[in-house]
Amino acid sequence: MAEEPDGPSRAKQHRTQWFKDIAAQLDGRGCLPTERLALLVVGSIARGWANKDSDIDIYVVANEPWADSRDRMLVPLDPDFVPLGTQYIESQRCEIKYWLDSQVDQMLSKVAWDKFERPSQTTKILHVAEELFLSRLVACIPIEGDTWVQRRQEQLQESAFKALLVTRSLAISDDSCEDALGQLDAGDLYSAVLSARRALGFSVDALLESEGSFESHTTKWRARRFRAVAPSQMKFEDYWRLETMRTFDAKNPERWVIDVVRTCKDLQTLIEI
Amino acid sequence: MTSDHMLPLDGASRMSRSLKAKFRNFRGKLLVAVGPDSYEFSASGAFILANTDGSNTLGEIADLLAEKYAVDPSTALADVVEFATDLAKLGILEGQ
C-alpha cells in the first residue's frame, strides 16, 4: 500500500481530526450521552484496515445507562444488554455501542488470573461481545477519555485475558486435530479436511493472540493480523500456503490434512502461554 | 499407542512428535498430554522435544544439545536416545 504523501503522522492527525468531527456530529444529533468517560473508535477503521464501505464502529463508555435506543445487544453482564445506535454520516454507516463502566469492570473481573486456574472453564469464560470489547480496547483510537483508556488497557495487560484466549484457541485446535485424525481413520476425508482447516485457523489465532493481536472471531482479518504481527514462529508464506490450500491434492487429501495437523502440533510447542 | 516396533533407537533414528499428543509451552515449561496422562518436561527435555520434528536424527539432536548445554557429545547422545526411547514408549514420539 502506498504511503500517503504527507507521511503517516500527518495522515494520523487527519484521521484523528476526522474522528473528532464525526463525534461532534453525533453529539449534535443527540446520539451521545452528555456525561461520558470515553469515546472510542474501534475495529477496522481504528486499525487502518478499512475500505470505503466499512462501518465506523464507536464505543461509548459512561456511568449511566443510555436510554435513547430501541436496539440492544444481549450480554451476560449486569445489566444484561448494551444499547445500540446507528447513524449515517456523509453516507457512511456509523454503529455505536453504549457500554457502562460497571460492565467493563465485570468483564475485566472475568479475566482475572484466578479464573485461569480453572482450566475446565477457560474456553467459555467470555461471550463473543465481551471478548470483542476487550480485544478492541487494545487497538482502539480514543477520541475522548485517554486516561480512562490507558487505565483500562493497563488492567487488561495485567489480567489473564491473553492467556485465556491462547488456551481457548489451542484447546479448540486440539479438538479439531483429533476430529481430523479420527475422520481420516474412518475414511471421512471431506470432514477431515474441514476439521484440519478449523484446527489451522485456531492454531494461528492462538499464535497471534500470544503476540497480543486479538479479535480472533473476526476471521476475515487473520491474514492482516498475521502480517502486522509477523510472528517469529511461522513465516507468513508458510501460513498462507496452508490457508489457501495450495498444496492440497484432491486425489490425496490425507497428505494435506496430516501436514496441517503436524503444523498445528509444531505451533503448540512454540506458542508461549 | 507406542512405537515399540521402532525400538531400539540409536543416533541414526529419526523421530517426530505424535500427532495425538497435545503440547503446551506454559511459562517456560513444556507440558505434554497423551490421552489421560500428562507430563512436564525440563528445559533440556523441552529442547529435545522441540527439535524432534522428523527433520533431525537423534544424533543431530544430540549435537545440538551438546552445543547448547556444553556437555560431552557421547553423553548427550546417550541421554537423547534414552529420552526418546522413554517418550516413544509413552506415545509422545513416533518413528518416521
Coordinates of N, CA and C in Angstrom, one line a residue, chain B residues 7-86:
Chain B
L7 N 11.8 -49.7 18.2 CA 12.9 -49.8 19.2 C 13.8 -51.0 18.9
P8 N 15.1 -51.0 19.3 CA 15.8 -49.9 20.0 C 16.2 -48.8 19.0
L9 N 16.3 -47.6 19.6 CA 16.7 -46.4 18.8 C 18.2 -46.2 18.9
D10 N 18.7 -45.4 18.0 CA 20.1 -45.1 18.0 C 20.3 -43.7 17.4
G11 N 21.5 -43.3 17.2 CA 21.8 -41.9 16.7 C 21.2 -41.7 15.3
A12 N 21.0 -42.8 14.5 CA 20.5 -42.6 13.2 C 19.0 -42.6 13.1
S13 N 18.4 -42.9 14.3 CA 16.9 -42.9 14.3 C 16.3 -41.5 14.0
R14 N 15.2 -41.4 13.4 CA 14.6 -40.2 13.1 C 13.1 -40.3 13.7
M15 N 12.8 -39.4 14.6 CA 11.6 -39.5 15.3 C 10.8 -38.2 15.1
S16 N 9.5 -38.2 15.3 CA 8.7 -37.0 15.3 C 7.7 -37.0 16.4
R17 N 7.2 -35.9 16.8 CA 6.2 -35.9 17.9 C 4.9 -36.5 17.4
S18 N 4.2 -37.2 18.3 CA 3.0 -37.9 17.9 C 1.9 -36.8 17.6
L19 N 1.1 -37.1 16.5 CA 0.0 -36.2 16.2 C -1.1 -36.3 17.2
K20 N -1.1 -37.3 18.0 CA -2.1 -37.5 19.0 C -1.8 -36.8 20.4
A21 N -0.5 -36.4 20.5 CA -0.1 -35.7 21.8 C -0.5 -34.2 21.7
K22 N -0.8 -33.7 22.9 CA -1.1 -32.3 23.0 C 0.1 -31.6 23.7
F23 N 0.5 -30.4 23.2 CA 1.7 -29.7 23.8 C 1.3 -28.3 24.2
R24 N 1.8 -27.9 25.4 CA 1.6 -26.5 25.8 C 3.0 -26.0 26.3
N25 N 3.3 -24.8 25.9 CA 4.5 -24.2 26.3 C 4.1 -23.1 27.4
F26 N 4.0 -23.6 28.6 CA 3.4 -22.7 29.7 C 4.5 -22.2 30.6
R27 N 4.7 -20.9 30.6 CA 5.7 -20.2 31.4 C 7.0 -20.9 31.4
G28 N 7.5 -21.2 30.2 CA 8.8 -21.8 30.0 C 8.9 -23.3 30.2
K29 N 7.8 -23.9 30.6 CA 7.8 -25.4 30.8 C 7.0 -26.0 29.7
L30 N 7.4 -27.1 29.2 CA 6.7 -27.8 28.2 C 5.8 -28.9 28.8
L31 N 4.5 -28.8 28.7 CA 3.6 -29.8 29.2 C 3.1 -30.6 28.0
V32 N 3.0 -31.9 28.2 CA 2.6 -32.8 27.2 C 1.5 -33.7 27.7
A33 N 0.4 -33.9 27.0 CA -0.7 -34.8 27.4 C -0.9 -35.8 26.3
V34 N -1.0 -37.0 26.7 CA -1.3 -38.1 25.7 C -2.5 -38.9 26.4
G35 N -3.6 -38.8 25.8 CA -4.8 -39.5 26.4 C -5.0 -38.9 27.8
P36 N -5.2 -39.7 28.8 CA -5.4 -39.2 30.2 C -4.2 -38.8 30.9
D37 N -3.0 -39.1 30.3 CA -1.7 -38.9 31.1 C -1.1 -37.5 30.6
S38 N -0.5 -36.9 31.6 CA 0.2 -35.6 31.3 C 1.6 -35.6 31.9
Y39 N 2.5 -34.9 31.3 CA 3.9 -34.9 31.7 C 4.4 -33.5 31.6
E40 N 5.4 -33.2 32.5 CA 6.0 -31.9 32.4 C 7.5 -32.1 32.2
F41 N 8.1 -31.3 31.3 CA 9.5 -31.5 30.9 C 10.4 -30.4 31.3
S42 N 11.6 -30.7 31.6 CA 12.6 -29.7 32.0 C 13.0 -29.0 30.7
A43 N 13.8 -27.9 30.9 CA 14.3 -27.2 29.7 C 15.0 -28.0 28.7
S44 N 15.9 -28.9 29.2 CA 16.6 -29.8 28.2 C 15.7 -30.8 27.5
G45 N 14.7 -31.3 28.3 CA 13.7 -32.2 27.7 C 12.9 -31.5 26.6
A46 N 12.5 -30.3 27.0 CA 11.7 -29.5 26.0 C 12.6 -29.1 24.8
F47 N 13.8 -28.9 25.0 CA 14.7 -28.6 23.9 C 14.8 -29.8 22.9
I48 N 14.9 -31.0 23.5 CA 15.0 -32.2 22.7 C 13.7 -32.4 21.9
L49 N 12.6 -32.2 22.7 CA 11.3 -32.4 22.0 C 11.0 -31.4 20.9
A50 N 11.4 -30.2 21.2 CA 11.2 -29.1 20.2 C 12.0 -29.4 18.9
N51 N 13.1 -30.1 19.0 CA 13.9 -30.4 17.8 C 13.6 -31.8 17.2
T52 N 12.7 -32.5 17.9 CA 12.3 -33.8 17.3 C 11.1 -33.7 16.4
D53 N 11.3 -33.2 15.2 CA 10.2 -32.9 14.3 C 10.4 -33.7 13.0
G54 N 11.2 -34.8 13.1 CA 11.4 -35.6 11.9 C 12.4 -35.2 11.0
S55 N 12.9 -33.9 11.1 CA 13.9 -33.4 10.2 C 15.3 -33.8 10.7
N56 N 15.5 -34.0 12.0 CA 16.8 -34.3 12.5 C 16.9 -35.8 13.0
T57 N 18.0 -36.4 12.9 CA 18.3 -37.7 13.5 C 18.5 -37.4 15.0
L58 N 18.4 -38.5 15.8 CA 18.7 -38.3 17.2 C 20.1 -37.9 17.4
G59 N 21.0 -38.3 16.6 CA 22.4 -37.9 16.7 C 22.6 -36.4 16.4
E60 N 21.9 -35.9 15.5 CA 21.9 -34.5 15.2 C 21.3 -33.7 16.4
I61 N 20.3 -34.2 16.9 CA 19.7 -33.5 18.1 C 20.7 -33.5 19.3
A62 N 21.4 -34.7 19.4 CA 22.4 -34.8 20.5 C 23.5 -33.7 20.3
D63 N 23.9 -33.5 19.0 CA 24.9 -32.5 18.8 C 24.4 -31.1 19.2
L64 N 23.1 -30.8 18.8 CA 22.6 -29.5 19.2 C 22.5 -29.4 20.7
L65 N 22.1 -30.5 21.4 CA 22.0 -30.5 22.9 C 23.4 -30.2 23.5
A66 N 24.4 -31.0 23.0 CA 25.8 -30.8 23.5 C 26.3 -29.4 23.3
E67 N 26.0 -28.8 22.2 CA 26.4 -27.4 22.0 C 25.7 -26.5 22.9
K68 N 24.4 -26.6 23.1 CA 23.6 -25.7 23.9 C 24.0 -25.8 25.4
Y69 N 24.2 -27.0 25.9 CA 24.4 -27.2 27.3 C 25.9 -27.5 27.6
A70 N 26.7 -27.4 26.6 CA 28.2 -27.6 26.8 C 28.4 -29.0 27.5
V71 N 27.9 -30.0 27.0 CA 28.1 -31.4 27.5 C 28.9 -32.2 26.5
D72 N 29.5 -33.3 27.0 CA 30.2 -34.2 26.1 C 29.2 -34.8 25.1
P73 N 29.6 -34.8 23.8 CA 28.7 -35.3 22.7 C 28.2 -36.8 22.9
S74 N 29.1 -37.6 23.4 CA 28.7 -39.0 23.6 C 27.7 -39.1 24.7
T75 N 27.9 -38.3 25.8 CA 26.9 -38.3 26.9 C 25.6 -37.8 26.4
A76 N 25.6 -36.7 25.6 CA 24.4 -36.1 25.0 C 23.7 -37.2 24.2
L77 N 24.4 -37.9 23.4 CA 23.7 -38.9 22.5 C 23.0 -40.0 23.3
A78 N 23.7 -40.4 24.4 CA 23.1 -41.5 25.2 C 21.9 -40.9 25.9
D79 N 21.9 -39.7 26.4 CA 20.8 -39.1 27.0 C 19.6 -38.9 26.0
V80 N 19.9 -38.4 24.8 CA 18.8 -38.2 23.9 C 18.2 -39.5 23.4
V81 N 19.0 -40.6 23.2 CA 18.5 -41.9 22.8 C 17.6 -42.5 24.0
E82 N 18.1 -42.3 25.2 CA 17.3 -42.8 26.3 C 16.0 -42.1 26.5
F83 N 16.1 -40.8 26.4 CA 14.9 -39.9 26.5 C 13.9 -40.2 25.4
A84 N 14.4 -40.3 24.1 CA 13.5 -40.6 23.0 C 12.8 -42.0 23.2
T85 N 13.6 -42.9 23.7 CA 13.0 -44.3 23.9 C 11.9 -44.2 24.9
D86 N 12.1 -43.5 26.0 CA 11.1 -43.4 27.0 C 9.8 -42.7 26.4

